[in-house]
């Protein structure tokens, strides 16, 4: 349940806190641990790095701690300065971490003010945990104190006591979780040293156990902590901690969503929106990659698979969830495209199954298709978003109901000349979406595609729908035009280049041959997922938490055939890692992955033929194919072998 934790001051023999998990793991009592300075418990080979961490006062180091049976337990140590001294937090890794994911059982960010959202999230968590109470504490702008975000079932006197609480290495459950950015489980408030100064406050609330999880921003920093309180001493179940971690993750997304909305109201620059959307997309794409990958693993590994209809439903839900970020990124022009050969008539027919229930009974949709229309090369999911936004915009323009006509055809010469300019006849496919709504005057038409422009009034529209249409259309090398008259409805015409030669289907193989793969990824769940999926096809995989750890493995003699690395990681990113490796082994093939979406190549150092870029979220089949591609394309002249 709770990971094994040891909390000590590095220059004092006393132990601030060793939880039950640590004493059971290592076999020592608190008195045993306090009998020797902390450095004497560390393996001799790890002491230099450990002391360097102490000297820095702010870093993370992996060092082994002596156990009572003469074995050594690997501990991740975090050092921080506090009140003039350096404090060390030692934690064992968690065997299986929860994958936060939005589902029917998971609270999602709720509309409203931030205070309303936090209060609603706390109540949802309480409803999922009858008999327990929930609170949300947020770190203030100084980064040193907490403010009460929500505590709907706790006495106001208790919330007043913790308002403005100074966070620290041993300040209750939430103050400690926010300081260390790590989960904290206190099973008995009256016996746990973390609550020494807060026991009177706990009496006011009538609580005797408190389990906290940090609320994190998309960059991993602590925004605060979310806690569950029990009225009697007890340990949480795995399900309770999993649910709390999921809820804390969603609270973090909600907080950043509100922050982003406030900034968006003050900004009229599309590039600024793209940067903000990129931050949200980073975290969400990591999340969705793990969700989709775990479902693929279930499909591939189970001898008696579950009902495929259930798996398909989960898979579709997870895929649709990624559209949250795709829509934001579209008009910021930071969306990664995955073009494929698409028959527009077939795609629209499939889309109608989803669209018609959204429009309601008062809106009828009629499709007119040119059966001989040639395919286009487009991102299928982005095409769906384009049509969705046009259809919803048309519905809103017909408050009393009406008709939407969707037409596909080869674009005529006048349309091509007007919208594209000098282009060959018959080289574009056209999609026209017409409605019988209220129409637009000239001033409204002129602003229709601008982000945040809406005619729906405050609180009834984001102004992102048509901006999304424009952004996605241009990203797919298309063109869009609006034509409208007041009282006569509107027509939106889209032109997309017709596809050339058929796209070659990728071959798949259950066995790709063994290669030595070095994986550098800072997300624990995703790193393990990548390792398992590459090992499943015969590769030998070594993993590292960041570029610095990966480079240390190479320096120690690790043989590398191909590198799979995240671009953005703590301490050392993927670009710097690959640059160092290629000093010794030029041309070492690399698969760059990233949840920060952008178009083009990862930047300087990217070598065509030796490198590929795979944006998150990706499927396991896609990752395996890209690794196979770079291995086949590379001559292996730079294979790194050290003795």
JSON list of C-alpha atoms in Angstrom, two decimals, residues 369-537:
[
{"chain": "A", "resi": 369, "resn": "UNK", "atom": "CA", "xyz": [-21.99, 11.84, -52.08]},
{"chain": "A", "resi": 370, "resn": "UNK", "atom": "CA", "xyz": [-20.11, 11.68, -55.37]},
{"chain": "A", "resi": 371, "resn": "UNK", "atom": "CA", "xyz": [-19.57, 7.94, -55.54]},
{"chain": "A", "resi": 372, "resn": "UNK", "atom": "CA", "xyz": [-16.57, 8.19, -57.89]},
{"chain": "A", "resi": 373, "resn": "UNK", "atom": "CA", "xyz": [-14.75, 10.71, -55.68]},
{"chain": "A", "resi": 374, "resn": "UNK", "atom": "CA", "xyz": [-11.08, 9.81, -55.26]},
{"chain": "A", "resi": 375, "resn": "UNK", "atom": "CA", "xyz": [-9.63, 9.48, -51.74]},
{"chain": "A", "resi": 376, "resn": "UNK", "atom": "CA", "xyz": [-7.74, 12.26, -49.95]},
{"chain": "A", "resi": 377, "resn": "UNK", "atom": "CA", "xyz": [-4.71, 12.02, -47.67]},
{"chain": "A", "resi": 378, "resn": "UNK", "atom": "CA", "xyz": [-5.78, 13.37, -44.28]},
{"chain": "A", "resi": 379, "resn": "UNK", "atom": "CA", "xyz": [-5.66, 12.64, -40.57]},
{"chain": "A", "resi": 380, "resn": "UNK", "atom": "CA", "xyz": [-8.88, 10.68, -40.04]},
{"chain": "A", "resi": 381, "resn": "UNK", "atom": "CA", "xyz": [-9.40, 11.78, -36.43]},
{"chain": "A", "resi": 382, "resn": "UNK", "atom": "CA", "xyz": [-8.86, 15.43, -37.39]},
{"chain": "A", "resi": 383, "resn": "UNK", "atom": "CA", "xyz": [-11.40, 15.08, -40.20]},
{"chain": "A", "resi": 384, "resn": "UNK", "atom": "CA", "xyz": [-13.89, 13.88, -37.58]},
{"chain": "A", "resi": 385, "resn": "UNK", "atom": "CA", "xyz": [-13.19, 16.94, -35.42]},
{"chain": "A", "resi": 386, "resn": "UNK", "atom": "CA", "xyz": [-13.65, 19.25, -38.40]},
{"chain": "A", "resi": 387, "resn": "UNK", "atom": "CA", "xyz": [-17.04, 17.75, -39.24]},
{"chain": "A", "resi": 388, "resn": "UNK", "atom": "CA", "xyz": [-18.09, 17.65, -35.59]},
{"chain": "A", "resi": 389, "resn": "UNK", "atom": "CA", "xyz": [-17.39, 21.35, -35.08]},
{"chain": "A", "resi": 390, "resn": "UNK", "atom": "CA", "xyz": [-19.12, 22.34, -38.33]},
{"chain": "A", "resi": 391, "resn": "UNK", "atom": "CA", "xyz": [-22.18, 20.26, -37.45]},
{"chain": "A", "resi": 392, "resn": "UNK", "atom": "CA", "xyz": [-22.41, 21.62, -33.89]},
{"chain": "A", "resi": 393, "resn": "UNK", "atom": "CA", "xyz": [-21.97, 25.15, -35.19]},
{"chain": "A", "resi": 394, "resn": "UNK", "atom": "CA", "xyz": [-24.81, 24.53, -37.64]},
{"chain": "A", "resi": 395, "resn": "UNK", "atom": "CA", "xyz": [-27.02, 23.10, -34.89]},
{"chain": "A", "resi": 396, "resn": "UNK", "atom": "CA", "xyz": [-26.45, 26.19, -32.72]},
{"chain": "A", "resi": 397, "resn": "UNK", "atom": "CA", "xyz": [-27.39, 28.39, -35.68]},
{"chain": "A", "resi": 398, "resn": "UNK", "atom": "CA", "xyz": [-30.79, 26.61, -35.81]},
{"chain": "A", "resi": 399, "resn": "UNK", "atom": "CA", "xyz": [-32.24, 27.01, -32.28]},
{"chain": "A", "resi": 400, "resn": "UNK", "atom": "CA", "xyz": [-35.68, 25.89, -33.47]},
{"chain": "A", "resi": 401, "resn": "UNK", "atom": "CA", "xyz": [-34.36, 23.01, -35.54]},
{"chain": "A", "resi": 402, "resn": "UNK", "atom": "CA", "xyz": [-33.62, 22.72, -39.22]},
{"chain": "A", "resi": 403, "resn": "UNK", "atom": "CA", "xyz": [-31.68, 20.85, -41.88]},
{"chain": "A", "resi": 404, "resn": "UNK", "atom": "CA", "xyz": [-27.98, 20.21, -42.45]},
{"chain": "A", "resi": 405, "resn": "UNK", "atom": "CA", "xyz": [-26.77, 19.10, -45.89]},
{"chain": "A", "resi": 406, "resn": "UNK", "atom": "CA", "xyz": [-23.34, 17.51, -46.27]},
{"chain": "A", "resi": 407, "resn": "UNK", "atom": "CA", "xyz": [-22.07, 17.13, -49.83]},
{"chain": "A", "resi": 408, "resn": "UNK", "atom": "CA", "xyz": [-18.89, 15.49, -51.18]},
{"chain": "A", "resi": 409, "resn": "UNK", "atom": "CA", "xyz": [-17.66, 16.03, -54.77]},
{"chain": "A", "resi": 410, "resn": "UNK", "atom": "CA", "xyz": [-14.68, 16.88, -56.89]},
{"chain": "A", "resi": 411, "resn": "UNK", "atom": "CA", "xyz": [-14.08, 20.63, -56.50]},
{"chain": "A", "resi": 412, "resn": "UNK", "atom": "CA", "xyz": [-14.99, 22.68, -59.55]},
{"chain": "A", "resi": 413, "resn": "UNK", "atom": "CA", "xyz": [-12.56, 25.01, -61.28]},
{"chain": "A", "resi": 414, "resn": "UNK", "atom": "CA", "xyz": [-14.11, 28.18, -59.84]},
{"chain": "A", "resi": 415, "resn": "UNK", "atom": "CA", "xyz": [-13.75, 26.93, -56.27]},
{"chain": "A", "resi": 416, "resn": "UNK", "atom": "CA", "xyz": [-10.16, 25.87, -56.83]},
{"chain": "A", "resi": 417, "resn": "UNK", "atom": "CA", "xyz": [-9.23, 29.17, -58.47]},
{"chain": "A", "resi": 418, "resn": "UNK", "atom": "CA", "xyz": [-10.96, 31.22, -55.75]},
{"chain": "A", "resi": 419, "resn": "UNK", "atom": "CA", "xyz": [-9.76, 29.34, -52.69]},
{"chain": "A", "resi": 420, "resn": "UNK", "atom": "CA", "xyz": [-6.44, 27.83, -53.78]},
{"chain": "A", "resi": 421, "resn": "UNK", "atom": "CA", "xyz": [-5.21, 29.87, -56.73]},
{"chain": "A", "resi": 422, "resn": "UNK", "atom": "CA", "xyz": [-3.05, 28.28, -59.42]},
{"chain": "A", "resi": 423, "resn": "UNK", "atom": "CA", "xyz": [-3.88, 24.56, -59.10]},
{"chain": "A", "resi": 424, "resn": "UNK", "atom": "CA", "xyz": [-4.74, 21.89, -61.69]},
{"chain": "A", "resi": 425, "resn": "UNK", "atom": "CA", "xyz": [-8.37, 21.17, -62.44]},
{"chain": "A", "resi": 426, "resn": "UNK", "atom": "CA", "xyz": [-9.77, 18.14, -60.64]},
{"chain": "A", "resi": 427, "resn": "UNK", "atom": "CA", "xyz": [-7.00, 18.04, -58.02]},
{"chain": "A", "resi": 428, "resn": "UNK", "atom": "CA", "xyz": [-9.15, 18.78, -54.94]},
{"chain": "A", "resi": 429, "resn": "UNK", "atom": "CA", "xyz": [-12.06, 17.10, -53.19]},
{"chain": "A", "resi": 430, "resn": "UNK", "atom": "CA", "xyz": [-14.76, 19.37, -51.77]},
{"chain": "A", "resi": 431, "resn": "UNK", "atom": "CA", "xyz": [-16.90, 18.93, -48.66]},
{"chain": "A", "resi": 432, "resn": "UNK", "atom": "CA", "xyz": [-19.76, 21.40, -48.32]},
{"chain": "A", "resi": 433, "resn": "UNK", "atom": "CA", "xyz": [-21.72, 21.71, -45.06]},
{"chain": "A", "resi": 434, "resn": "UNK", "atom": "CA", "xyz": [-24.91, 23.81, -45.36]},
{"chain": "A", "resi": 435, "resn": "UNK", "atom": "CA", "xyz": [-27.44, 24.73, -42.70]},
{"chain": "A", "resi": 436, "resn": "UNK", "atom": "CA", "xyz": [-30.83, 26.44, -42.75]},
{"chain": "A", "resi": 437, "resn": "UNK", "atom": "CA", "xyz": [-29.99, 28.61, -39.77]},
{"chain": "A", "resi": 438, "resn": "UNK", "atom": "CA", "xyz": [-30.01, 32.32, -38.98]},
{"chain": "A", "resi": 439, "resn": "UNK", "atom": "CA", "xyz": [-26.96, 33.10, -41.12]},
{"chain": "A", "resi": 440, "resn": "UNK", "atom": "CA", "xyz": [-24.20, 35.66, -40.56]},
{"chain": "A", "resi": 441, "resn": "UNK", "atom": "CA", "xyz": [-23.72, 39.26, -41.57]},
{"chain": "A", "resi": 442, "resn": "UNK", "atom": "CA", "xyz": [-20.49, 40.45, -43.20]},
{"chain": "A", "resi": 443, "resn": "UNK", "atom": "CA", "xyz": [-18.84, 41.53, -39.94]},
{"chain": "A", "resi": 444, "resn": "UNK", "atom": "CA", "xyz": [-19.54, 38.16, -38.31]},
{"chain": "A", "resi": 445, "resn": "UNK", "atom": "CA", "xyz": [-18.24, 36.27, -41.35]},
{"chain": "A", "resi": 446, "resn": "UNK", "atom": "CA", "xyz": [-15.02, 38.29, -41.23]},
{"chain": "A", "resi": 447, "resn": "UNK", "atom": "CA", "xyz": [-14.36, 37.11, -37.66]},
{"chain": "A", "resi": 448, "resn": "UNK", "atom": "CA", "xyz": [-15.85, 33.61, -37.87]},
{"chain": "A", "resi": 449, "resn": "UNK", "atom": "CA", "xyz": [-12.53, 31.76, -37.79]},
{"chain": "A", "resi": 450, "resn": "UNK", "atom": "CA", "xyz": [-10.88, 33.90, -35.11]},
{"chain": "A", "resi": 451, "resn": "UNK", "atom": "CA", "xyz": [-10.24, 32.09, -31.80]},
{"chain": "A", "resi": 452, "resn": "UNK", "atom": "CA", "xyz": [-12.53, 33.13, -28.92]},
{"chain": "A", "resi": 453, "resn": "UNK", "atom": "CA", "xyz": [-14.93, 35.00, -31.21]},
{"chain": "A", "resi": 454, "resn": "UNK", "atom": "CA", "xyz": [-18.48, 33.87, -30.47]},
{"chain": "A", "resi": 455, "resn": "UNK", "atom": "CA", "xyz": [-21.97, 35.23, -31.00]},
{"chain": "A", "resi": 456, "resn": "UNK", "atom": "CA", "xyz": [-23.48, 32.97, -28.33]},
{"chain": "A", "resi": 457, "resn": "UNK", "atom": "CA", "xyz": [-22.97, 35.26, -25.36]},
{"chain": "A", "resi": 458, "resn": "UNK", "atom": "CA", "xyz": [-20.96, 34.86, -22.17]},
{"chain": "A", "resi": 459, "resn": "UNK", "atom": "CA", "xyz": [-20.93, 31.32, -20.83]},
{"chain": "A", "resi": 460, "resn": "UNK", "atom": "CA", "xyz": [-22.50, 29.79, -23.94]},
{"chain": "A", "resi": 461, "resn": "UNK", "atom": "CA", "xyz": [-19.58, 29.38, -26.28]},
{"chain": "A", "resi": 462, "resn": "UNK", "atom": "CA", "xyz": [-15.79, 29.18, -26.25]},
{"chain": "A", "resi": 463, "resn": "UNK", "atom": "CA", "xyz": [-15.19, 30.60, -29.69]},
{"chain": "A", "resi": 464, "resn": "UNK", "atom": "CA", "xyz": [-12.91, 27.65, -30.45]},
{"chain": "A", "resi": 465, "resn": "UNK", "atom": "CA", "xyz": [-15.14, 25.62, -32.79]},
{"chain": "A", "resi": 466, "resn": "UNK", "atom": "CA", "xyz": [-14.56, 27.36, -36.11]},
{"chain": "A", "resi": 467, "resn": "UNK", "atom": "CA", "xyz": [-11.00, 28.28, -35.14]},
{"chain": "A", "resi": 468, "resn": "UNK", "atom": "CA", "xyz": [-10.44, 24.56, -34.70]},
{"chain": "A", "resi": 469, "resn": "UNK", "atom": "CA", "xyz": [-11.94, 23.91, -38.15]},
{"chain": "A", "resi": 470, "resn": "UNK", "atom": "CA", "xyz": [-9.60, 26.45, -39.70]},
{"chain": "A", "resi": 471, "resn": "UNK", "atom": "CA", "xyz": [-6.51, 25.14, -37.87]},
{"chain": "A", "resi": 472, "resn": "UNK", "atom": "CA", "xyz": [-7.14, 21.47, -38.66]},
{"chain": "A", "resi": 473, "resn": "UNK", "atom": "CA", "xyz": [-8.04, 22.16, -42.28]},
{"chain": "A", "resi": 474, "resn": "UNK", "atom": "CA", "xyz": [-4.87, 24.15, -42.98]},
{"chain": "A", "resi": 475, "resn": "UNK", "atom": "CA", "xyz": [-2.75, 21.57, -41.16]},
{"chain": "A", "resi": 476, "resn": "UNK", "atom": "CA", "xyz": [-4.05, 18.96, -43.60]},
{"chain": "A", "resi": 477, "resn": "UNK", "atom": "CA", "xyz": [-3.09, 21.18, -46.59]},
{"chain": "A", "resi": 478, "resn": "UNK", "atom": "CA", "xyz": [-6.71, 22.17, -47.06]},
{"chain": "A", "resi": 479, "resn": "UNK", "atom": "CA", "xyz": [-8.67, 25.38, -47.50]},
{"chain": "A", "resi": 480, "resn": "UNK", "atom": "CA", "xyz": [-11.95, 26.55, -45.98]},
{"chain": "A", "resi": 481, "resn": "UNK", "atom": "CA", "xyz": [-14.43, 29.27, -46.96]},
{"chain": "A", "resi": 482, "resn": "UNK", "atom": "CA", "xyz": [-17.63, 30.52, -45.29]},
{"chain": "A", "resi": 483, "resn": "UNK", "atom": "CA", "xyz": [-20.57, 31.91, -47.25]},
{"chain": "A", "resi": 484, "resn": "UNK", "atom": "CA", "xyz": [-23.69, 33.20, -45.53]},
{"chain": "A", "resi": 485, "resn": "UNK", "atom": "CA", "xyz": [-26.60, 35.62, -45.62]},
{"chain": "A", "resi": 486, "resn": "UNK", "atom": "CA", "xyz": [-28.71, 36.71, -42.66]},
{"chain": "A", "resi": 487, "resn": "UNK", "atom": "CA", "xyz": [-31.83, 34.56, -42.55]},
{"chain": "A", "resi": 488, "resn": "UNK", "atom": "CA", "xyz": [-30.62, 32.29, -45.35]},
{"chain": "A", "resi": 489, "resn": "UNK", "atom": "CA", "xyz": [-28.26, 29.95, -43.49]},
{"chain": "A", "resi": 490, "resn": "UNK", "atom": "CA", "xyz": [-24.54, 29.32, -44.00]},
{"chain": "A", "resi": 491, "resn": "UNK", "atom": "CA", "xyz": [-22.34, 27.13, -46.17]},
{"chain": "A", "resi": 492, "resn": "UNK", "atom": "CA", "xyz": [-18.81, 26.06, -45.21]},
{"chain": "A", "resi": 493, "resn": "UNK", "atom": "CA", "xyz": [-16.79, 24.63, -48.08]},
{"chain": "A", "resi": 494, "resn": "UNK", "atom": "CA", "xyz": [-13.63, 22.61, -47.46]},
{"chain": "A", "resi": 495, "resn": "UNK", "atom": "CA", "xyz": [-11.10, 21.66, -50.14]},
{"chain": "A", "resi": 496, "resn": "UNK", "atom": "CA", "xyz": [-8.53, 18.89, -49.62]},
{"chain": "A", "resi": 497, "resn": "UNK", "atom": "CA", "xyz": [-5.93, 17.68, -52.17]},
{"chain": "A", "resi": 498, "resn": "UNK", "atom": "CA", "xyz": [-6.83, 14.38, -53.77]},
{"chain": "A", "resi": 499, "resn": "UNK", "atom": "CA", "xyz": [-4.52, 11.51, -52.85]},
{"chain": "A", "resi": 500, "resn": "UNK", "atom": "CA", "xyz": [-1.84, 10.26, -55.21]},
{"chain": "A", "resi": 501, "resn": "UNK", "atom": "CA", "xyz": [-0.61, 6.68, -55.31]},
{"chain": "A", "resi": 502, "resn": "UNK", "atom": "CA", "xyz": [-2.01, 4.24, -52.75]},
{"chain": "A", "resi": 503, "resn": "UNK", "atom": "CA", "xyz": [-0.22, 4.21, -49.42]},
{"chain": "A", "resi": 504, "resn": "UNK", "atom": "CA", "xyz": [1.76, 1.04, -48.80]},
{"chain": "A", "resi": 505, "resn": "UNK", "atom": "CA", "xyz": [0.38, -0.99, -45.92]},
{"chain": "A", "resi": 506, "resn": "UNK", "atom": "CA", "xyz": [2.93, -1.74, -43.23]},
{"chain": "A", "resi": 507, "resn": "UNK", "atom": "CA", "xyz": [3.79, -5.35, -42.69]},
{"chain": "A", "resi": 508, "resn": "UNK", "atom": "CA", "xyz": [3.52, -6.70, -39.18]},
{"chain": "A", "resi": 509, "resn": "UNK", "atom": "CA", "xyz": [5.54, -9.40, -37.57]},
{"chain": "A", "resi": 510, "resn": "UNK", "atom": "CA", "xyz": [5.30, -11.19, -34.28]},
{"chain": "A", "resi": 511, "resn": "UNK", "atom": "CA", "xyz": [9.07, -11.58, -34.12]},
{"chain": "A", "resi": 512, "resn": "UNK", "atom": "CA", "xyz": [11.44, -8.85, -35.22]},
{"chain": "A", "resi": 513, "resn": "UNK", "atom": "CA", "xyz": [14.80, -10.22, -34.19]},
{"chain": "A", "resi": 514, "resn": "UNK", "atom": "CA", "xyz": [16.78, -9.28, -31.12]},
{"chain": "A", "resi": 515, "resn": "UNK", "atom": "CA", "xyz": [18.35, -5.85, -30.72]},
{"chain": "A", "resi": 516, "resn": "UNK", "atom": "CA", "xyz": [19.87, -4.08, -27.72]},
{"chain": "A", "resi": 517, "resn": "UNK", "atom": "CA", "xyz": [17.47, -1.23, -26.96]},
{"chain": "A", "resi": 518, "resn": "UNK", "atom": "CA", "xyz": [18.16, 1.59, -24.49]},
{"chain": "A", "resi": 519, "resn": "UNK", "atom": "CA", "xyz": [14.91, 3.24, -23.32]},
{"chain": "A", "resi": 520, "resn": "UNK", "atom": "CA", "xyz": [15.07, 6.63, -21.54]},
{"chain": "A", "resi": 521, "resn": "UNK", "atom": "CA", "xyz": [11.66, 7.81, -20.28]},
{"chain": "A", "resi": 522, "resn": "UNK", "atom": "CA", "xyz": [10.81, 9.64, -17.05]},
{"chain": "A", "resi": 523, "resn": "UNK", "atom": "CA", "xyz": [7.22, 8.40, -16.77]},
{"chain": "A", "resi": 524, "resn": "UNK", "atom": "CA", "xyz": [7.38, 5.18, -14.72]},
{"chain": "A", "resi": 525, "resn": "UNK", "atom": "CA", "xyz": [4.30, 3.50, -16.17]},
{"chain": "A", "resi": 526, "resn": "UNK", "atom": "CA", "xyz": [5.15, 4.35, -19.75]},
{"chain": "A", "resi": 527, "resn": "UNK", "atom": "CA", "xyz": [8.78, 3.28, -19.35]},
{"chain": "A", "resi": 528, "resn": "UNK", "atom": "CA", "xyz": [7.66, -0.14, -18.10]},
{"chain": "A", "resi": 529, "resn": "UNK", "atom": "CA", "xyz": [5.08, -0.44, -20.89]},
{"chain": "A", "resi": 530, "resn": "UNK", "atom": "CA", "xyz": [7.70, 0.29, -23.57]},
{"chain": "A", "resi": 531, "resn": "UNK", "atom": "CA", "xyz": [10.07, -2.24, -22.02]},
{"chain": "A", "resi": 532, "resn": "UNK", "atom": "CA", "xyz": [7.45, -4.98, -21.98]},
{"chain": "A", "resi": 533, "resn": "UNK", "atom": "CA", "xyz": [6.22, -4.41, -25.52]},
{"chain": "A", "resi": 534, "resn": "UNK", "atom": "CA", "xyz": [9.74, -4.41, -27.00]},
{"chain": "A", "resi": 535, "resn": "UNK", "atom": "CA", "xyz": [10.79, -7.45, -24.98]},
{"chain": "A", "resi": 536, "resn": "UNK", "atom": "CA", "xyz": [7.69, -9.24, -26.24]},
{"chain": "A", "resi": 537, "resn": "UNK", "atom": "CA", "xyz": [9.09, -9.17, -29.80]}
]
